[in-house]
Short mmCIF file of C-alpha atoms in Angstrom, two decimals:
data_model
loop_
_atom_site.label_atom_id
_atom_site.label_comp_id
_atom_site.label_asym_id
_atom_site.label_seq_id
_atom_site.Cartn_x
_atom_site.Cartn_y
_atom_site.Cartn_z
CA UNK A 1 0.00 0.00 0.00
CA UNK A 2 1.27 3.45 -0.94
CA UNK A 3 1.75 6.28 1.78
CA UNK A 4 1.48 9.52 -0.18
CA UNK A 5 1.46 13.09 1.07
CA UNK A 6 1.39 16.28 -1.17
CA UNK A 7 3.07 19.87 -0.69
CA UNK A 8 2.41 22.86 -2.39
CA UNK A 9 5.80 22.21 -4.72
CA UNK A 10 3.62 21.17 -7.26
CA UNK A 11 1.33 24.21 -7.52
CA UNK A 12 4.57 26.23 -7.12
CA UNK A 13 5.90 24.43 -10.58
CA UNK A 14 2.28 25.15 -12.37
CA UNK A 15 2.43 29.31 -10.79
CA UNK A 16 6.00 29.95 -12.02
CA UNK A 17 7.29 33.38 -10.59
CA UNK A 18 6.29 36.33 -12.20
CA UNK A 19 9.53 37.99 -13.98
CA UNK A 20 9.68 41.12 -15.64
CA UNK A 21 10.49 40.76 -18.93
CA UNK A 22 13.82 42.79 -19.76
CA UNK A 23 12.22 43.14 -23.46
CA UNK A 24 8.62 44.42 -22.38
CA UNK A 25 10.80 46.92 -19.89
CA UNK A 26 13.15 48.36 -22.51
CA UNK A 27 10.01 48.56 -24.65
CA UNK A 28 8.01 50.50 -22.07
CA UNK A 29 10.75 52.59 -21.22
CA UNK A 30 11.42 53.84 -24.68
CA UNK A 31 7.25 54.62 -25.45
CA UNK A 32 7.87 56.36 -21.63
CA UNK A 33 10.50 58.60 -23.08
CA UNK A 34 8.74 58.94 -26.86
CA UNK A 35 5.37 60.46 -24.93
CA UNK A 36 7.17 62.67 -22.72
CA UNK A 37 9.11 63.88 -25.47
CA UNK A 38 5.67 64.02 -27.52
CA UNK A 39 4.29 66.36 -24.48
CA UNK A 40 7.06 68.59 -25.25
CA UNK A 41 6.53 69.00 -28.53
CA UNK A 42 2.64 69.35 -28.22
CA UNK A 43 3.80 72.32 -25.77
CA UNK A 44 6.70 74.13 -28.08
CA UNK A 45 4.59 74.17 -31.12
CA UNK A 46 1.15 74.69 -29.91
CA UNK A 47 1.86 76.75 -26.69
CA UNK A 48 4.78 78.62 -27.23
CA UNK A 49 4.29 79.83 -30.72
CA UNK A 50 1.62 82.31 -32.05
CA UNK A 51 0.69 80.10 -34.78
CA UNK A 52 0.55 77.03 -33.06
CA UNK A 53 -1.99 78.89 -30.74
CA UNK A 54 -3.93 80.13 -33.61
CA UNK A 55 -4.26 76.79 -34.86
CA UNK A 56 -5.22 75.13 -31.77
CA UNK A 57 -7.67 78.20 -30.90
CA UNK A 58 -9.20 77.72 -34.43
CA UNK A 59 -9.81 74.29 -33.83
CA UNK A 60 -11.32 75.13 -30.05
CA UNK A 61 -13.67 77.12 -31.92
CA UNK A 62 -14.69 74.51 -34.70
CA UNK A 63 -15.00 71.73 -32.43
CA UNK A 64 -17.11 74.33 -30.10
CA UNK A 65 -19.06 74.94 -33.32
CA UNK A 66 -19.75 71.66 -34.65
CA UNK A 67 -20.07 70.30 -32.13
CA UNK A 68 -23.04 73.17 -29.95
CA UNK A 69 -25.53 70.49 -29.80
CA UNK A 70 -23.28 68.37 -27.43
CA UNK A 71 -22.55 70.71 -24.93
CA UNK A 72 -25.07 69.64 -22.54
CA UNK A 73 -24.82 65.72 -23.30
CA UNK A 74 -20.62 66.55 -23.04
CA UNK A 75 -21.15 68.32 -19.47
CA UNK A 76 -23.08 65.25 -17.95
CA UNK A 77 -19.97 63.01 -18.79
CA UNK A 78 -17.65 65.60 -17.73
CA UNK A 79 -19.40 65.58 -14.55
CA UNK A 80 -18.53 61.95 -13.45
CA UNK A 81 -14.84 63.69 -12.91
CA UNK A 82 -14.86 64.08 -9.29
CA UNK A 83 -12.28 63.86 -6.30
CA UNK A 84 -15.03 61.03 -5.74
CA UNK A 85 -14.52 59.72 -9.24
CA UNK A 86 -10.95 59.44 -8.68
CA UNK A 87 -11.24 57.87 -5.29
CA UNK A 88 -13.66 55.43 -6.23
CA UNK A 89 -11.90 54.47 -9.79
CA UNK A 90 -8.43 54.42 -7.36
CA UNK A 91 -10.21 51.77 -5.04
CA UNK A 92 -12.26 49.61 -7.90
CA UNK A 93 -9.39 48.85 -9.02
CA UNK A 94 -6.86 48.04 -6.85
CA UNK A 95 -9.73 45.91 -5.46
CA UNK A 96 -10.34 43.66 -8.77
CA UNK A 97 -6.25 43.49 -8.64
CA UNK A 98 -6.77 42.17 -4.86
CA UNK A 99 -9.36 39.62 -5.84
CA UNK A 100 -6.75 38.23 -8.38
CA UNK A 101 -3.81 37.91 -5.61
CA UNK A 102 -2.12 40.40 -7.28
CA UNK A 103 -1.09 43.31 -4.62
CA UNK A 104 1.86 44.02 -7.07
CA UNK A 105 -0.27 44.46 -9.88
CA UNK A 106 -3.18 46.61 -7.22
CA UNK A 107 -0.20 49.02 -6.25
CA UNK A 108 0.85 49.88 -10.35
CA UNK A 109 -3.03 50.49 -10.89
CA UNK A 110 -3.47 52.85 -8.10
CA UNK A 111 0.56 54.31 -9.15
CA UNK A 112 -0.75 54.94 -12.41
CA UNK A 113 -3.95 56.11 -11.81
CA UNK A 114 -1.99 58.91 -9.28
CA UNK A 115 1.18 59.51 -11.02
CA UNK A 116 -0.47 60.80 -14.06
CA UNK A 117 -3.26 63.21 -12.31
CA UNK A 118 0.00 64.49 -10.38
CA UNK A 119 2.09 64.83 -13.52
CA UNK A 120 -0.78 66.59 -15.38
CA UNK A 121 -1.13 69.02 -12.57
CA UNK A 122 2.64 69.66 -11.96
CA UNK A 123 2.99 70.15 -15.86
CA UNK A 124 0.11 72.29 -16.24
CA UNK A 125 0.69 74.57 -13.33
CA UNK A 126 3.91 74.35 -12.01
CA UNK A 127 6.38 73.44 -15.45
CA UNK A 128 4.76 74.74 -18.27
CA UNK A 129 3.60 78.39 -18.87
CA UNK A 130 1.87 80.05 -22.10
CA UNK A 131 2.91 83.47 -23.02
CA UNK A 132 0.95 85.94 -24.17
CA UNK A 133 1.02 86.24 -27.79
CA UNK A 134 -1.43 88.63 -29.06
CA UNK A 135 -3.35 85.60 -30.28
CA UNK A 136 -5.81 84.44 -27.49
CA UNK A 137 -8.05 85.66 -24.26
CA UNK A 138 -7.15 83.04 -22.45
CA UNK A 139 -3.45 83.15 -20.88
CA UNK A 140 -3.40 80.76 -18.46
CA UNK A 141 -1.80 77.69 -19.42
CA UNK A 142 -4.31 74.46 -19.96
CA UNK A 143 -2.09 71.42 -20.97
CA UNK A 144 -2.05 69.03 -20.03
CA UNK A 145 -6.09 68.82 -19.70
CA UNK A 146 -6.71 67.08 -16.30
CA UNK A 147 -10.55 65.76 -17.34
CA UNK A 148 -8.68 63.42 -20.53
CA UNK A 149 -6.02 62.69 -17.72
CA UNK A 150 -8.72 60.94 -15.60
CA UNK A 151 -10.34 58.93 -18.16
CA UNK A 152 -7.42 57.84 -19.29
CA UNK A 153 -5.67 56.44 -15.97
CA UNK A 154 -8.63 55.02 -15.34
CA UNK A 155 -9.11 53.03 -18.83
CA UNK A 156 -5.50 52.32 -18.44
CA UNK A 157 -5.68 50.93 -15.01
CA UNK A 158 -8.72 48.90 -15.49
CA UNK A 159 -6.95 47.40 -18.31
CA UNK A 160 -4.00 46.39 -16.58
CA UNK A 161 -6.07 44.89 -13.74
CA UNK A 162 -8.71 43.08 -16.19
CA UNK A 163 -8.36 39.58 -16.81
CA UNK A 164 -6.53 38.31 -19.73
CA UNK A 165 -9.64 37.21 -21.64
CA UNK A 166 -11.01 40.76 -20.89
CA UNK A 167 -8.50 42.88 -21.81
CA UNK A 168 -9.49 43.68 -25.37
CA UNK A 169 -12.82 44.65 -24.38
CA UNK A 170 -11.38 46.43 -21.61
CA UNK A 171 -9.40 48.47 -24.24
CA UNK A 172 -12.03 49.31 -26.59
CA UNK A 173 -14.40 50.30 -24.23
CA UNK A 174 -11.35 52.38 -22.68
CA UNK A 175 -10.49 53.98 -25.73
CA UNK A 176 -14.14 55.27 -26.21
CA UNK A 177 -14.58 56.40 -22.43
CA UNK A 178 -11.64 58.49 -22.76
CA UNK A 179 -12.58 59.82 -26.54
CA UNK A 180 -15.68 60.80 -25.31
CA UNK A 181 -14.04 62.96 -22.22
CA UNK A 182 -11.44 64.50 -24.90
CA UNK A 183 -14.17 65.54 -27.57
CA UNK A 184 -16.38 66.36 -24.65
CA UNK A 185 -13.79 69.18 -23.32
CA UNK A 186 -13.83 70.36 -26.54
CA UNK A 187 -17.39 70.74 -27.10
CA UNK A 188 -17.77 72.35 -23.79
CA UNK A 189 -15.12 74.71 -24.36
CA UNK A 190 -12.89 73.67 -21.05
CA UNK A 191 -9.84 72.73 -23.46
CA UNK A 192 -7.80 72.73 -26.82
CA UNK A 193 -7.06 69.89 -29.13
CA UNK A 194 -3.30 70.08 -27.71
CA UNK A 195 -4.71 69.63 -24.18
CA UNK A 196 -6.32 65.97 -24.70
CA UNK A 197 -3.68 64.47 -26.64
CA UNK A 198 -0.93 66.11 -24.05
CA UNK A 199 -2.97 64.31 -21.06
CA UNK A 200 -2.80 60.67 -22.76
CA UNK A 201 0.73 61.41 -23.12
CA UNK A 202 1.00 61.39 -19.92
CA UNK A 203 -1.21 58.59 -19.01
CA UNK A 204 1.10 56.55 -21.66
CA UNK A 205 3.89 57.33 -19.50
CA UNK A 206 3.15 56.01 -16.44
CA UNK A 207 0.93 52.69 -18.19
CA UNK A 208 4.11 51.98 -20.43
CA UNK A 209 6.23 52.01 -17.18
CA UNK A 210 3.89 50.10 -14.89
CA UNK A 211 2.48 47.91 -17.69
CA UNK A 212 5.96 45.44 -17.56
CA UNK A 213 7.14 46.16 -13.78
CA UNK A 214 3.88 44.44 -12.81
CA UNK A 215 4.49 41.60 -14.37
CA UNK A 216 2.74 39.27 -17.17
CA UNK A 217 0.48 36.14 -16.60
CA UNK A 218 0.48 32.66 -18.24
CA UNK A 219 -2.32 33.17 -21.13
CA UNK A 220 -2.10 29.82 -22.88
CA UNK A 221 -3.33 31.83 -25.83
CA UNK A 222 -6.77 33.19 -23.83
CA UNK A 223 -8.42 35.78 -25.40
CA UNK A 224 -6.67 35.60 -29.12
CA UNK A 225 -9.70 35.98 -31.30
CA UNK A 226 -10.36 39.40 -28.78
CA UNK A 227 -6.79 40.56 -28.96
CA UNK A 228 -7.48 40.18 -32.95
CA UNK A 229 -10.37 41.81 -32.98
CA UNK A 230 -9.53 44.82 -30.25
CA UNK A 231 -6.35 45.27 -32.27
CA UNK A 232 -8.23 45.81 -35.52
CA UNK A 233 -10.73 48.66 -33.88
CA UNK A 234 -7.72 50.07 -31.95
CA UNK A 235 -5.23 50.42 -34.85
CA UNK A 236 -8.26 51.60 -36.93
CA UNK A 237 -9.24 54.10 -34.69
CA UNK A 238 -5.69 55.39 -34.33
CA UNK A 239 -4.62 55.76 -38.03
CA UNK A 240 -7.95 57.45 -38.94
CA UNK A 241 -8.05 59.67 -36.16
CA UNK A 242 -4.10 60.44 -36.22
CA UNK A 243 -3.67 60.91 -39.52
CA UNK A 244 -6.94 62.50 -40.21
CA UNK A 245 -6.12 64.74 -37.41
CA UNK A 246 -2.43 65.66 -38.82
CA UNK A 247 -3.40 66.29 -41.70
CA UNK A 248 -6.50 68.79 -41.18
CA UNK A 249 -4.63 70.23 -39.07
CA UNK A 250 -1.39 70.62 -41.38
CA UNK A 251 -4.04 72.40 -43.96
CA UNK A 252 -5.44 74.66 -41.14
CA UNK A 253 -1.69 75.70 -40.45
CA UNK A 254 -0.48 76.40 -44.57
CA UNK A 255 -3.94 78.99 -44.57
CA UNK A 256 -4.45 80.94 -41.38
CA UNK A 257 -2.41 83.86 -40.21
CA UNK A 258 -0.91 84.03 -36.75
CA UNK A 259 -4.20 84.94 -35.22
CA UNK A 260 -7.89 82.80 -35.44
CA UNK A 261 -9.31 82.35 -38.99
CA UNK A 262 -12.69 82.12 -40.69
CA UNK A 263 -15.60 80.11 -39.74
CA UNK A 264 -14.75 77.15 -42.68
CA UNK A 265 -10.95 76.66 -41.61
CA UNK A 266 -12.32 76.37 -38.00
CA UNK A 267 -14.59 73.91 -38.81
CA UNK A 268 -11.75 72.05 -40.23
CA UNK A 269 -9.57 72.35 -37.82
CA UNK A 270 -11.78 71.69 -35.40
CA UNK A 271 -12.84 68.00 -37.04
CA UNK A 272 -8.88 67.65 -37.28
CA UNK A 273 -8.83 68.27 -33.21
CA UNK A 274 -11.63 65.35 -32.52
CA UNK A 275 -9.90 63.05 -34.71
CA UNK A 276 -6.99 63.52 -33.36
CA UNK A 277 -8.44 63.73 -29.54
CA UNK A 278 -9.55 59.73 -30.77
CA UNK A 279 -6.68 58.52 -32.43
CA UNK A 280 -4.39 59.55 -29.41
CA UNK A 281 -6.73 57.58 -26.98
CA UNK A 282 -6.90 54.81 -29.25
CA UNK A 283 -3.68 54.88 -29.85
CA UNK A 284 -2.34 54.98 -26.25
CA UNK A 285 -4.66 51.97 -25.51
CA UNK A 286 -3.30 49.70 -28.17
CA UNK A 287 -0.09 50.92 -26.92
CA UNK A 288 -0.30 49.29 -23.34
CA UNK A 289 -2.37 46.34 -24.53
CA UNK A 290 0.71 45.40 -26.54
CA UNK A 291 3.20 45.74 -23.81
CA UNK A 292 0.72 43.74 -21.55
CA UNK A 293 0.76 40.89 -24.28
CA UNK A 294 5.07 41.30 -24.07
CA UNK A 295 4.97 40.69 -20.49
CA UNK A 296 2.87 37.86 -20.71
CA UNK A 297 4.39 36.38 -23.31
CA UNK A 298 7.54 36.12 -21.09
CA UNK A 299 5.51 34.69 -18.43
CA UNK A 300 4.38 31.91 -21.10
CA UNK A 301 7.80 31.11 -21.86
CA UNK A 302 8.20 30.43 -18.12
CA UNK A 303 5.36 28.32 -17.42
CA UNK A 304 6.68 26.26 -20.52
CA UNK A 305 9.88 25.58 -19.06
CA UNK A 306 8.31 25.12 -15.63
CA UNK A 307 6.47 22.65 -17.20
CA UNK A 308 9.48 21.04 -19.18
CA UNK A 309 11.14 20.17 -16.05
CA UNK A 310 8.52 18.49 -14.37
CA UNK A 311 8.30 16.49 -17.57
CA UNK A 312 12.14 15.67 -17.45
CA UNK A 313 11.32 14.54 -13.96
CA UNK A 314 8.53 12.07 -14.53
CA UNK A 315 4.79 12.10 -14.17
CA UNK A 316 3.46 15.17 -11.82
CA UNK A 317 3.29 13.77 -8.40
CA UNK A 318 5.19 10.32 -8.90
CA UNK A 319 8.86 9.85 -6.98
CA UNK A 320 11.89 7.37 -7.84
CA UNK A 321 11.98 4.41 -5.46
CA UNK A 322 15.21 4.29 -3.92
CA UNK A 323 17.07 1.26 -3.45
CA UNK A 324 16.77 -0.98 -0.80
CA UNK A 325 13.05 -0.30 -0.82
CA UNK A 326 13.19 2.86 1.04
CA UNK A 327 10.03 5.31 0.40
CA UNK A 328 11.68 7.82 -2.07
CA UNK A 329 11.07 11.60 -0.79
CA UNK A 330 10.71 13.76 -4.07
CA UNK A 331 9.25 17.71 -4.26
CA UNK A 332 7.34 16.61 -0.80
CA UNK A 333 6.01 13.50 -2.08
CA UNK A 334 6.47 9.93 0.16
CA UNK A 335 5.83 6.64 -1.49
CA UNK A 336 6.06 3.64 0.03
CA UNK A 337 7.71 0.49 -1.79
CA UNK A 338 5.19 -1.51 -3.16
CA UNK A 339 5.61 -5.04 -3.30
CA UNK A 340 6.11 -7.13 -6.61
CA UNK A 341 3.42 -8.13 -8.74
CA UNK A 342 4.92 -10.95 -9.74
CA UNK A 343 5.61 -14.11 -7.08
CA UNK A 344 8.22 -14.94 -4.65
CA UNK A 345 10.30 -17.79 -4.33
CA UNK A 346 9.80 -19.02 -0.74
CA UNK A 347 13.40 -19.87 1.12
#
């Protein structure tokens, strides 16, 4: 009869240890770098040159015009950005990361989700300034815009929290939350073009930095046909919007003088600034769900060679006899020696 007692050496083999992945780290560092360089830029053209600030007023004042009929529907959504809001998105999800085990992964959600409302107010108040340039009314500075911040940390966090079979909805649905809070500051006059696309900037930061420190999971190929079909609207979303964006934009800028132009060219520029308000949210998105699928891809590679071994060492859960018939101890397994099947010759 066999005397058999399990530890948890087996579970340990199937749960290898989360690594970071050196590749999904370099990766997020250099998109970390790329968007804080991109905030710069957004700030030196758009900010600290007279046309840049006609540009982006004219497109203030087309999106403001296209878009009049919004203004109340755009207010109600701006309204769910709250010190509550944050506080409750800060605490939903370090709680869905806390129902997975995952306090690492519940402490970059609530980093990210923080970092980038404190980065966005830093930059906007304390590092960046707009001068006056003859050009505007308004001369205090406005980018990043705090209101594209939130909705972006909190799509970001939720996807780096959500399950692996839920992430590509999670990213969709993100990238629309936080296009609808970009076009909505628009349409409600609180910000420019510039503004939104500066704030998920900084919201790709922080989720391109936290994205591989908290580590991958073992997928096993979950949630392909999603991945697929998120990465299709995502990429979509960002091309159209992007380029459409750039390039009304990039017409707006060869016509207007330094100051605001007609009512057509802001009309135009002002469908250039909610494309691009969409593409940079989609973008940014797609962004982090690609460095999540890095990490995990490293955390695959582990649980296959976690797996290899215990292959190499037999069948899961079986030890070597040793000989002379003692019970063989093996990864806190004891099995007694069990007695021949065949029969004895009596002496």
């Amino acid at each position: 009869m066999a005397v058999r007692t399990t530890t948890s050496a087996g579970a340990a083999a199937a749960s290898p240890r989360r690594a970071v992945s050196p590749a999904a780290l370099a990766a997020g560092v250099l998109v970390a770098v790329a968007s804080a360089a991109g905030v710069w830029a957004l700030h030196r053209v758009f900010v600290l040159t007279a046309h840049g600030q006609a540009v982006d007023e004219a497109a203030l004042t087309g999106a403001r015009t296209r878009l009049w009929r919004l203004e109340g529907s755009a207010h109600a959504v701006l309204d769910t950005v709250s010190v509550l809001g944050v506080l409750a998105a800060v605490a939903v999800v370090a709680v869905v990361a806390l129902a997975q085990r995952r306090v690492r992964l519940a402490l970059a959600a609530v980093v990210l989700v923080t970092g980038s409302l404190v980065t966005t107010q830093l930059a906007k108040h304390v590092l960046l300034a707009r001068p006056d340039l003859d050009v505007t009314y308004v001369l205090s500075n406005s980018l990043p815009s705090g209101h594209t911040t939130f909705a972006g940390a909190v799509s970001a966090a939720a996807l780096l929290v959500a399950p692996v079979r839920l992430r590509p909805l999670a990213a969709v649905l993100g990238a629309g939350y936080t296009s609808a809070i970009g076009v909505g500051t628009l349409a409600a006059g609180w910000h420019r073009p510039s503004d939104a696309v500066a704030a998920m900037l900084v919201v790709l930061a922080w989720g391109a930095l936290l994205a591989p420190l908290a580590g991958g999971r073992p997928s096993g190929g979950a949630g392909s046909t999603g991945r697929a079909v998120a990465g299709s609207l995502l990429v979509t979303g960002a091309a159209v919007g992007l380029t459409g964006g750039a390039t009304a934009l990039a017409v707006v800028s060869a016509v207007v003088p330094p100051e605001p132009t007609g009512r057509t060219w802001q009309l135009v520029a002002g469908a250039g600034g909610a494309l691009g308000v969409g593409g940079a949210a989609c973008g940014a998105l797609l962004a982090m769900l690609l460095l999540q699928r890095a990490a995990d891809r490293a955390a695959d590679r582990a649980a296959d060679r976690a797996a290899g071994r215990d292959a190499g060492s037999g069948a899961p859960g079986a030890a070597p006899q040793r000989a002379g018939g003692d019970p063989a101890v093996t990864g806190g397994t004891v099995t007694a020696p069990q007695p021949s099947a065949g029969p004895r010759s009596l002496e």
